Coordinates of C-alpha atoms and ligand atoms in Angstrom, one line a residue:
M1 CA 0.0 0.0 -0.3
A2 CA 1.5 3.4 -0.7
T3 CA 2.2 5.2 2.2
T4 CA 1.4 9.3 1.7
P5 CA 2.6 11.9 4.0
L6 CA 1.4 12.1 8.0
Y7 CA 0.9 15.9 9.8
I8 CA 1.1 15.7 13.1
G9 CA -1.0 17.9 15.5
F10 CA -0.4 18.6 19.0
D11 CA -2.8 20.2 21.4
L12 CA -1.1 21.3 24.7
S13 CA -4.4 22.4 27.0
T14 CA -4.8 22.6 30.8
Q15 CA -5.4 19.0 31.3
Q16 CA -4.1 17.1 28.7
L17 CA -1.6 17.1 25.7
K18 CA -2.6 15.1 23.4
A19 CA -1.3 14.5 19.6
L20 CA -3.2 13.6 16.9
V21 CA -1.8 12.4 13.0
V22 CA -3.4 12.7 9.9
N23 CA -2.5 11.9 5.9
S24 CA -2.6 14.5 3.5
D25 CA -6.2 13.3 2.7
L26 CA -7.1 14.8 6.3
R27 CA -7.8 11.2 7.5
L28 CA -7.1 10.4 11.2
E29 CA -4.2 7.5 11.0
Y30 CA -2.9 7.8 15.2
F31 CA -3.8 9.3 18.0
A32 CA -2.4 9.4 21.8
K33 CA -2.9 11.8 24.6
F34 CA -1.5 12.3 28.4
D35 CA -3.5 13.1 31.1
F36 CA -1.4 15.2 33.7
D37 CA -3.2 14.1 36.4
A38 CA -4.0 10.6 35.9
D39 CA -0.7 10.5 34.2
S40 CA 2.1 12.7 35.4
H41 CA 4.6 12.0 38.4
G42 CA 6.0 14.0 40.8
F43 CA 3.7 17.4 40.6
P44 CA 1.1 17.9 43.2
I45 CA -1.3 19.5 40.6
K46 CA -4.9 19.5 39.8
K47 CA -6.3 19.4 36.9
G48 CA -3.8 20.7 35.5
V49 CA -2.7 23.6 37.9
L50 CA -1.6 24.6 40.3
T51 CA -3.2 27.6 42.7
N52 CA -2.4 30.1 45.3
E53 CA -5.3 31.6 46.4
A54 CA -4.6 34.0 47.9
E55 CA -2.7 35.9 45.5
H56 CA -5.3 34.1 42.8
E57 CA -2.6 32.8 40.6
V58 CA -2.9 29.2 38.9
F59 CA -0.3 28.2 37.1
A60 CA 1.3 24.9 35.7
P61 CA 5.0 23.3 36.2
V62 CA 6.3 23.3 32.8
A63 CA 8.8 20.5 33.2
M64 CA 4.8 18.7 33.5
W65 CA 4.8 19.2 29.9
L66 CA 8.0 18.0 29.0
Q67 CA 7.4 15.0 30.4
A68 CA 3.9 14.9 28.7
L69 CA 5.7 15.2 25.3
D70 CA 8.5 12.1 25.7
N71 CA 5.6 10.2 26.5
V72 CA 3.5 10.9 23.8
L73 CA 5.5 10.2 21.4
A74 CA 6.5 7.1 22.7
Q75 CA 3.1 6.3 22.8
L76 CA 3.2 7.1 19.0
K77 CA 5.9 4.3 18.7
G78 CA 4.3 2.4 20.5
Q79 CA 1.1 1.8 18.0
G80 CA 3.7 1.9 15.5
L81 CA 3.7 5.2 13.9
D82 CA 6.6 5.4 11.5
F83 CA 8.2 8.8 11.9
T84 CA 9.5 9.0 9.2
R85 CA 6.7 9.8 7.1
V86 CA 6.0 12.9 9.2
N87 CA 6.6 15.6 7.1
G88 CA 5.3 18.4 9.2
I89 CA 4.0 19.4 13.0
S90 CA 2.3 22.4 14.4
G91 CA 0.6 22.0 17.5
A92 CA -2.1 24.8 19.4
G93 CA -1.4 25.7 23.4
Q94 CA -3.8 27.1 26.0
Q95 CA -4.0 31.0 24.9
H96 CA -2.3 33.4 26.9
G97 CA 0.1 31.7 29.1
S98 CA 3.4 31.7 28.9
V99 CA 7.1 30.2 29.2
Y100 CA 9.9 31.5 30.9
W101 CA 13.5 30.7 29.4
G102 CA 16.3 32.0 31.3
H103 CA 19.6 32.9 29.1
D104 CA 21.0 29.3 28.6
A105 CA 17.5 28.2 26.7
D106 CA 19.1 28.1 23.2
Q107 CA 22.4 26.3 24.3
L108 CA 20.5 23.5 25.9
L109 CA 17.9 23.2 23.8
G110 CA 20.2 22.5 20.9
N111 CA 22.1 20.1 22.8
L112 CA 19.8 17.6 23.7
D113 CA 21.0 13.6 24.2
S114 CA 18.7 11.4 23.0
S115 CA 19.5 9.0 25.4
K116 CA 18.1 11.4 28.4
S117 CA 14.8 12.2 28.6
L118 CA 12.9 16.2 27.6
E119 CA 12.2 16.6 31.4
E120 CA 15.5 15.4 32.7
Q121 CA 17.3 18.0 30.3
L122 CA 15.6 21.3 30.0
S123 CA 13.5 20.9 33.9
G124 CA 16.3 23.4 34.5
A125 CA 16.0 26.1 31.2
F126 CA 13.7 28.1 33.1
S127 CA 14.1 31.2 35.1
N128 CA 10.6 30.4 36.2
P129 CA 9.6 27.1 36.9
Y130 CA 5.8 28.1 36.4
S131 CA 3.5 28.6 33.6
P132 CA 0.8 31.6 34.5
N133 CA -2.3 29.9 33.5
W134 CA -5.7 31.5 31.0
Q135 CA -7.7 31.0 34.8
D136 CA -5.2 33.2 36.7
S137 CA -7.1 36.5 37.9
S138 CA -3.8 37.5 40.1
T139 CA -3.0 40.7 37.9
Q140 CA -6.1 43.3 38.5
K141 CA -3.9 45.8 39.2
E142 CA -1.7 45.7 35.8
C143 CA -5.3 45.1 34.0
D144 CA -6.2 48.7 35.2
E145 CA -2.8 50.1 33.9
F146 CA -3.5 48.4 30.8
D147 CA -6.9 49.9 30.3
A148 CA -5.4 53.9 31.2
Y149 CA -2.6 53.4 29.3
L150 CA -4.0 54.4 26.0
G151 CA -6.7 56.5 27.4
S152 CA -9.4 54.2 28.0
R153 CA -10.8 50.2 27.9
E154 CA -12.1 50.9 24.5
N155 CA -8.7 52.0 22.6
L156 CA -6.7 49.4 24.3
A157 CA -9.2 46.8 22.5
K158 CA -9.1 49.1 19.3
V159 CA -5.3 48.4 19.2
T160 CA -4.9 45.2 20.5
G161 CA -7.8 43.7 19.3
S162 CA -8.8 43.3 23.5
K163 CA -9.9 45.5 26.9
A164 CA -7.4 44.0 29.7
H165 CA -7.9 40.6 30.8
H166 CA -6.5 39.1 33.7
R167 CA -4.9 35.8 31.5
F168 CA -3.6 38.2 28.5
T169 CA -0.3 38.0 28.5
G170 CA 0.7 41.7 28.7
P171 CA -0.7 42.3 32.4
Q172 CA 1.2 38.4 33.6
I173 CA 4.5 40.1 32.2
L174 CA 4.1 43.2 33.8
R175 CA 3.4 41.8 37.1
F176 CA 5.9 39.4 37.1
Q177 CA 8.6 41.7 36.0
K178 CA 7.4 44.3 39.2
K179 CA 6.8 41.1 41.9
L180 CA 10.2 39.1 40.8
P181 CA 12.4 41.7 39.2
D182 CA 15.6 39.4 39.4
V183 CA 13.8 36.1 38.0
Y184 CA 13.0 38.8 35.2
Q185 CA 16.4 39.4 34.9
R186 CA 16.9 35.8 34.7
T187 CA 14.7 35.7 31.4
G188 CA 16.3 35.5 28.3
R189 CA 12.9 34.5 26.5
I190 CA 9.8 34.8 27.0
S191 CA 7.3 32.4 25.0
L192 CA 3.6 31.5 24.5
V193 CA 2.8 28.3 25.4
S194 CA 2.1 27.4 22.1
S195 CA 5.8 28.8 21.0
F196 CA 6.9 26.8 23.8
L197 CA 5.2 23.8 22.0
A198 CA 7.0 24.6 18.7
S199 CA 10.6 25.8 20.6
L200 CA 11.4 22.1 21.9
F201 CA 10.3 20.2 18.6
L202 CA 13.1 23.3 17.1
G203 CA 16.0 22.9 19.2
R204 CA 16.1 26.8 19.4
V205 CA 13.4 29.2 21.0
A206 CA 10.5 29.5 18.3
P207 CA 9.2 32.8 17.3
M208 CA 5.6 33.3 17.9
D209 CA 2.1 32.6 16.2
I210 CA 0.6 35.9 14.3
S211 CA -2.7 34.9 15.6
D212 CA -1.8 34.0 19.3
V213 CA 0.5 37.0 19.8
C214 CA -2.9 38.9 19.8
G215 CA -3.6 37.5 23.5
M216 CA -1.1 39.7 24.7
N217 CA -2.9 43.1 24.8
L218 CA 0.8 44.1 23.9
W219 CA 0.3 43.2 20.0
N220 CA -0.7 46.8 17.7
I221 CA -3.6 44.5 15.1
N222 CA -3.8 47.3 12.7
K223 CA 0.4 48.0 12.3
G224 CA 1.1 44.7 12.3
C225 CA 4.1 45.4 15.1
Y226 CA 4.3 45.4 18.9
D227 CA 2.5 48.4 20.4
E228 CA 5.7 50.7 21.4
D229 CA 4.0 52.1 23.8
L230 CA 2.3 48.8 25.6
L231 CA 5.9 47.7 25.2
K232 CA 6.7 50.5 27.8
L233 CA 3.9 50.1 29.9
C234 CA 5.2 46.0 30.7
A235 CA 8.6 46.2 30.6
G236 CA 8.6 48.7 33.3
K237 CA 12.2 50.3 34.3
F238 CA 14.0 47.1 32.5
G239 CA 13.3 49.0 29.1
V240 CA 11.6 48.4 25.9
D241 CA 14.8 47.1 23.9
D242 CA 14.8 44.9 26.3
L243 CA 11.3 43.2 26.3
R244 CA 11.2 43.4 22.5
R245 CA 14.4 40.7 22.7
K246 CA 12.9 39.0 25.2
L247 CA 9.8 38.6 23.0
G248 CA 11.3 38.1 19.7
D249 CA 10.1 38.3 16.0
V250 CA 6.2 37.4 14.8
P251 CA 6.9 36.2 11.0
E252 CA 2.9 37.0 9.3
D253 CA 2.6 33.8 7.4
G254 CA 1.2 31.2 9.5
G255 CA 1.9 28.4 7.8
A256 CA 5.6 29.4 7.6
H257 CA 9.0 26.9 8.0
L258 CA 10.1 27.8 11.0
G259 CA 13.4 25.1 10.4
M260 CA 13.6 21.1 10.5
I261 CA 13.3 19.3 13.4
D262 CA 15.8 18.7 16.5
R263 CA 18.3 16.0 16.2
Y264 CA 17.1 15.1 19.3
Y265 CA 13.8 13.1 17.5
I266 CA 15.6 11.8 15.1
E267 CA 18.1 9.9 16.6
R268 CA 15.1 9.1 19.8
Y269 CA 11.6 8.5 17.7
G270 CA 13.3 8.4 14.1
F271 CA 11.9 10.9 12.7
R272 CA 13.2 12.2 9.3
P273 CA 15.7 14.8 9.1
D274 CA 13.8 16.8 7.1
C275 CA 10.7 16.6 8.9
T276 CA 9.3 20.6 9.3
I277 CA 8.3 22.9 12.6
I278 CA 5.3 25.4 11.3
P279 CA 4.6 27.8 14.0
S280 CA 1.5 26.7 16.6
T281 CA -1.2 28.2 17.2
G282 CA -3.9 29.1 20.6
D283 CA -5.9 26.6 20.9
N284 CA -8.8 29.2 20.4
P285 CA -7.6 29.5 16.8
A286 CA -6.4 26.3 16.1
T287 CA -10.4 25.4 16.4
I288 CA -11.1 27.3 13.5
L289 CA -8.9 25.7 10.9
A290 CA -10.6 22.2 12.0
L291 CA -12.6 22.7 9.1
P292 CA -12.6 25.1 5.5
L293 CA -14.7 27.7 7.7
R294 CA -15.9 30.5 5.9
P295 CA -16.4 33.8 6.4
S296 CA -19.9 34.1 8.6
D297 CA -20.0 30.8 9.6
A298 CA -19.7 30.2 13.4
M299 CA -18.7 28.1 16.1
V300 CA -20.0 27.8 19.3
S301 CA -17.8 25.8 21.7
L302 CA -20.7 24.3 24.2
G303 CA -17.9 23.1 27.3
T304 CA -17.6 24.0 31.1
S305 CA -17.5 27.4 29.3
T306 CA -19.0 29.1 26.3
T307 CA -16.8 30.0 23.2
F308 CA -17.9 31.5 20.1
L309 CA -15.2 31.5 17.4
M310 CA -16.0 32.9 13.5
S311 CA -13.6 34.2 11.0
T312 CA -14.6 37.8 9.5
P313 CA -12.7 40.5 7.3
S314 CA -14.6 43.3 9.5
Y315 CA -12.5 44.7 12.4
K316 CA -15.4 46.0 14.5
T317 CA -13.5 45.9 18.6
D318 CA -16.0 46.4 21.7
P319 CA -14.5 45.8 25.3
A320 CA -16.8 42.6 25.4
T321 CA -15.6 40.7 23.1
H322 CA -12.0 39.9 21.3
F323 CA -10.2 40.1 17.9
F324 CA -7.0 37.8 17.2
N325 CA -5.2 37.9 13.6
H326 CA -6.5 35.0 11.5
P327 CA -4.4 31.9 11.9
T328 CA -3.6 31.4 8.6
T329 CA -5.5 33.7 6.1
P330 CA -3.9 37.4 6.2
G331 CA -7.0 39.9 5.9
L332 CA -8.9 37.6 7.9
Y333 CA -9.7 38.2 11.8
M334 CA -10.8 35.7 14.5
F335 CA -14.2 37.3 16.3
M336 CA -14.2 35.4 19.9
L337 CA -16.6 35.6 22.6
C338 CA -15.5 33.7 25.5
Y339 CA -17.9 33.1 28.7
K340 CA -17.4 32.1 31.9
N341 CA -20.4 30.4 32.1
G342 CA -22.2 27.5 30.1
G343 CA -22.3 23.8 30.5
L344 CA -22.3 24.5 34.8
A345 CA -25.1 26.9 34.5
R346 CA -27.3 24.4 32.5
E347 CA -26.3 21.2 34.2
H348 CA -27.8 23.1 37.7
V349 CA -30.7 24.1 35.9
R350 CA -31.1 20.0 34.7
D351 CA -30.9 19.0 37.9
A352 CA -33.2 21.1 39.7
I353 CA -35.8 19.8 37.4
D354 CA -34.9 16.2 37.7
E355 CA -35.1 16.6 41.8
K356 CA -38.8 17.8 40.8
L357 CA -39.4 14.3 38.0
D358 CA -39.3 10.5 39.0
G359 CA -38.8 9.1 36.2
D360 CA -36.0 7.0 34.3
K361 CA -34.1 9.0 32.2
P362 CA -33.5 6.3 29.3
D363 CA -31.8 8.8 26.7
G364 CA -29.2 10.0 29.7
P365 CA -28.9 12.3 32.0
W366 CA -30.5 15.2 29.4
T367 CA -33.3 13.4 29.3
N368 CA -35.6 15.5 31.1
F369 CA -34.0 18.4 30.5
D370 CA -34.5 18.5 27.3
K371 CA -38.5 17.5 26.8
V372 CA -38.8 19.6 29.3
T373 CA -37.0 22.6 26.9
L374 CA -38.6 21.2 23.9
S375 CA -42.3 21.8 25.1
T376 CA -41.3 25.3 26.0
P377 CA -42.1 27.9 23.8
P378 CA -39.3 30.2 22.3
M379 CA -39.8 32.9 25.1
G380 CA -41.9 30.7 27.3
Q381 CA -44.4 32.4 25.7
K382 CA -47.7 30.5 25.3
S383 CA -49.9 33.7 23.4
E384 CA -48.8 36.3 21.2
S385 CA -49.9 38.6 23.9
D386 CA -47.9 36.6 26.3
D387 CA -44.5 38.4 28.3
M388 CA -41.4 36.9 27.5
K389 CA -39.9 35.7 29.7
M390 CA -35.5 35.9 30.0
G391 CA -33.0 36.3 32.0
L392 CA -29.1 35.6 33.1
F393 CA -28.3 32.7 34.6
F394 CA -24.3 33.1 36.1
P395 CA -23.2 30.2 38.5
R396 CA -19.4 31.9 38.1
P397 CA -18.5 35.5 37.5
E398 CA -19.1 36.3 33.8
I399 CA -17.1 37.7 31.1
V400 CA -19.4 38.9 28.9
P401 CA -20.9 41.1 30.4
N402 CA -18.6 41.8 33.4
L403 CA -21.1 40.2 36.5
H404 CA -20.6 38.2 39.3
A405 CA -22.1 35.6 40.0
G406 CA -26.0 35.5 40.2
Q407 CA -29.4 35.2 38.6
W408 CA -31.7 37.7 37.7
R409 CA -35.2 36.9 36.0
F410 CA -37.1 39.1 33.7
T411 CA -40.5 39.3 31.5
Y412 CA -40.1 42.0 28.9
N413 CA -43.1 42.9 27.2
P414 CA -42.0 43.5 22.9
Q415 CA -45.0 45.5 22.3
T416 CA -44.3 48.0 24.5
G417 CA -40.9 46.9 25.3
Q418 CA -41.4 46.9 29.2
L419 CA -39.1 45.5 31.1
K420 CA -39.9 44.5 34.6
E421 CA -37.7 42.2 36.8
T422 CA -40.2 39.3 38.5
T423 CA -40.3 36.1 38.8
E424 CA -44.1 36.6 38.2
G425 CA -45.2 33.8 35.4
W426 CA -42.1 31.8 35.8
D427 CA -42.8 28.4 36.8
Q428 CA -39.5 27.3 38.9
P429 CA -37.7 25.7 37.5
F430 CA -39.1 23.9 34.3
D431 CA -39.6 27.9 32.6
E432 CA -35.9 28.1 33.1
A433 CA -34.5 25.3 31.3
R434 CA -35.6 26.6 27.8
A435 CA -34.7 30.2 29.4
I436 CA -31.2 29.3 29.9
V437 CA -30.0 28.2 26.5
E438 CA -31.9 31.0 24.8
S439 CA -29.7 33.4 27.6
Q440 CA -26.6 32.0 26.5
M441 CA -27.6 32.2 22.6
L442 CA -29.4 35.7 22.9
S443 CA -26.3 36.8 24.1
L444 CA -24.0 35.3 20.8
R445 CA -26.3 36.5 18.5
L446 CA -26.4 39.8 20.6
R447 CA -22.8 40.7 20.4
S448 CA -22.0 39.0 16.5
Q449 CA -25.2 40.3 14.8
G450 CA -22.8 43.0 13.6
L451 CA -20.0 41.0 11.5
T452 CA -22.7 38.5 10.2
T453 CA -24.0 39.5 6.9
S454 CA -27.0 38.6 4.3
P455 CA -26.0 34.9 3.4
E456 CA -28.8 35.1 0.6
P457 CA -30.8 37.9 -0.9
G458 CA -33.8 38.3 1.1
M459 CA -32.5 36.7 4.3
P460 CA -31.4 39.1 7.1
A461 CA -28.1 39.0 8.0
Q462 CA -27.0 35.6 9.9
P463 CA -24.2 32.8 9.7
R464 CA -24.4 30.5 6.8
R465 CA -23.7 27.9 9.2
V466 CA -23.2 27.4 12.6
Y467 CA -21.1 24.4 13.4
L468 CA -21.3 23.1 17.5
V469 CA -18.3 21.3 19.1
G470 CA -17.6 20.5 22.5
G471 CA -19.7 18.1 25.3
G472 CA -23.0 20.3 24.7
S473 CA -22.6 19.8 20.7
K474 CA -24.1 16.5 21.1
N475 CA -27.7 17.9 22.8
K476 CA -30.2 18.1 20.2
A477 CA -32.1 20.4 21.9
I478 CA -29.4 22.8 22.2
A479 CA -28.7 22.4 18.4
K480 CA -32.2 23.3 18.1
I481 CA -32.8 26.6 19.9
A482 CA -29.5 27.5 18.9
G483 CA -30.5 27.2 14.8
E484 CA -33.9 29.1 15.6
I485 CA -31.8 31.7 17.5
L486 CA -28.6 32.5 15.4
G487 CA -30.2 31.1 12.5
G488 CA -27.9 29.6 10.0
S489 CA -28.8 29.1 6.3
D490 CA -27.5 26.2 5.7
G491 CA -28.3 24.6 9.5
V492 CA -26.5 23.6 12.5
Y493 CA -24.1 21.3 12.1
K494 CA -22.1 19.1 14.5
L495 CA -18.2 18.6 14.1
E496 CA -17.6 14.8 14.3
I497 CA -14.2 15.1 16.0
G498 CA -15.7 17.9 17.9
D499 CA -13.6 17.3 21.5
N500 CA -10.4 17.1 19.2
A501 CA -11.1 20.3 16.9
C502 CA -7.8 21.5 18.0
A503 CA -5.6 19.5 17.5
L504 CA -6.8 18.8 14.4
G505 CA -6.9 22.5 13.0
A506 CA -3.5 21.7 13.9
A507 CA -2.7 19.5 11.7
Y508 CA -4.5 20.6 9.3
K509 CA -2.3 23.8 8.9
A510 CA 0.7 21.5 8.7
V511 CA -0.8 19.7 5.7
W512 CA -1.4 23.6 4.2
S513 CA 1.7 25.0 5.2
L514 CA 3.9 21.9 3.3
E515 CA 1.6 21.0 1.1
R516 CA 0.4 24.5 -0.3
K517 CA 0.6 25.9 -3.6
P518 CA 1.7 29.5 -4.0
G519 CA -0.8 31.9 -2.8
Q520 CA -3.3 28.8 -1.9
T521 CA -5.2 29.9 0.9
F522 CA -5.8 27.1 4.0
E523 CA -9.7 27.4 3.1
D524 CA -9.4 26.7 -0.3
L525 CA -6.7 23.1 0.4
I526 CA -8.6 22.0 3.4
G527 CA -12.1 22.7 2.1
Q528 CA -11.0 20.8 -1.3
R529 CA -9.6 18.4 0.5
W530 CA -12.8 17.5 3.0
R531 CA -15.5 15.3 2.8
E532 CA -18.3 16.7 4.2
E533 CA -20.4 13.4 4.8
D534 CA -17.2 11.9 7.2
F535 CA -16.7 15.0 8.8
V536 CA -19.8 16.3 10.3
E537 CA -23.6 16.2 11.0
K538 CA -26.2 18.2 10.2
I539 CA -27.8 18.2 13.6
A540 CA -30.8 20.8 13.6
E541 CA -32.2 23.7 11.2
G542 CA -30.8 26.5 11.3
Y543 CA -32.7 29.5 10.1
Q544 CA -36.5 29.7 10.5
P545 CA -37.8 33.1 9.3
E546 CA -40.6 33.6 11.7
V547 CA -38.9 32.3 14.9
F548 CA -35.7 34.1 14.4
E549 CA -37.4 37.3 13.6
K550 CA -39.5 36.6 17.2
Y551 CA -35.9 36.2 18.8
G552 CA -34.7 40.4 16.9
K553 CA -37.2 40.9 19.1
A554 CA -35.8 39.7 22.3
V555 CA -32.3 39.8 21.5
E556 CA -33.4 43.7 22.2
G557 CA -34.9 42.8 25.4
F558 CA -31.7 41.0 26.4
E559 CA -29.5 44.1 25.7
K560 CA -32.1 46.0 27.4
M561 CA -32.3 44.1 30.8
E562 CA -28.4 43.4 30.4
L563 CA -28.0 47.1 31.5
Q564 CA -30.1 47.4 33.2
V565 CA -28.6 44.5 35.8
L566 CA -25.0 46.1 35.1
K567 CA -26.7 49.5 36.2
E568 CA -27.9 47.8 39.6
E569 CA -25.1 46.0 39.9
A570 CA -22.2 48.2 39.7
G571 CA -20.5 48.7 42.3
K572 CA -20.7 46.0 43.9
P573 CA -17.2 43.2 43.5
T574 CA -16.7 41.8 40.1
V575 CA -14.1 39.2 38.6
Ligands
XUL1 C1 -9.3 32.3 25.6 C2 -9.0 31.5 26.4 C3 -9.4 30.0 26.9 C4 -7.5 29.3 26.8 C5 -7.7 27.9 27.5 O1 -9.3 33.9 25.3 O2 -8.6 31.6 28.3 O3 -10.2 29.5 25.8 O4 -7.5 29.2 25.7 O5 -7.1 26.9 27.1

């Protein structure tokens, strides 16, 4: 049998390292995974991280990731993977996390002994053995400084794509620089988790990726370079030049060939010497590469939290949203909404309903929730003259919008525009099943509607397709409501490989980088090789004119409701 080249996509996420191997036809050939809690040795971590609650710090030991990489490669070897077939490697890393290398990092990375492990040889390569994690919230003071530095958070969002966030790397570096000046001075280079992964394969510190660099609050997206003013703020007394050296250059091409694989992997695992290393990107940018996503298609990741991703040519920033450079295609951006609440909020309502209802759940834990959701009319309106029921359900502090944990229930009359905070008319907890899913989807529609266009003459602006990924994507009731609210002229789809979307996207990025014709875009190359029937399943209707219009009115009430709650709660503690 003729063998085609292979490409590896890694996913270095909070709780696992995964490796997914595809061939030129995008078919999955091998998969391996290392779960930090279950499989690592010597690190007292929980869910992949360590915490210092007193200072709201969340961080991961970098040496654990070294242990994981050797283990995953050994697993692939054990499965019979012939590494001489591997043409290219790319990866996806949890966004915003940073790795601090000592001054002799390149020296150590370039002189690895293949008879020893990465952990043995590189554990001492870091000035700081820990990588701040995206769940860290220790940087409120630094965020205030970033938001103020360019005049307002709106301006910061305009320049960098996002207002300041605790997890963003710029505020993290600023805090690190002030808190541990000696360690900062001992730092030769700073990597993102994504470029750290590429560095290990390259045998020297790798440049950051053009999309992932936008998760730092330091990159000026319009100018295509680090922002001089923000570097100044971040570097403090150590100066801009020093920080610029630490961060390194950023290649514009997301498919750039950074170099060949280091000798360590050739000798230890049997890679061939011309296996090429491609920039690794962030896990969210990698997710939109898991399919040939067209501008105006939307992806909704329904996990513990909710993430909404879109590829778009528009750059319309707002403090509540994020823009990144598109990971492969110049001229496009990735738009992202990142909620802290999602699955957990739905589970609370599910459990409350289960408590009230007896009976079997033959179709799994969501049987009652789904039944109740689907038998409740849109916005809880039994007749047109009824008020709409809507609410906010945040078991955790939320960032979209910026609100502390809590629940708020309202009724809204779309004819008069009257909004009332009340539980009157609510049949709790039953009315909440549909209301919570609606609330999550209305928030997505509210914040993405300015970026969508009309997919066909006569149709209102909406995504062409809505793709669902993550745990919640298996739930057909949620998919149905997603289509009713967000639309989707072509329907709502589930990605078959939904749980491994970012590793898959990283592998596709490597395929594109090495097999593209001059000037060929990612969407074009992957689009040609994509086999719709094998890779996605249509799970719900998308656009239905009447209900879409009704939810259009609901969005207006929803926006009013959010503003009212924000006003009422102003001054109370937020995240
Ligand atoms: C995005 C973010 C998370 C991490 C998860 O801004 O912080 O989605 O990327 O790994």
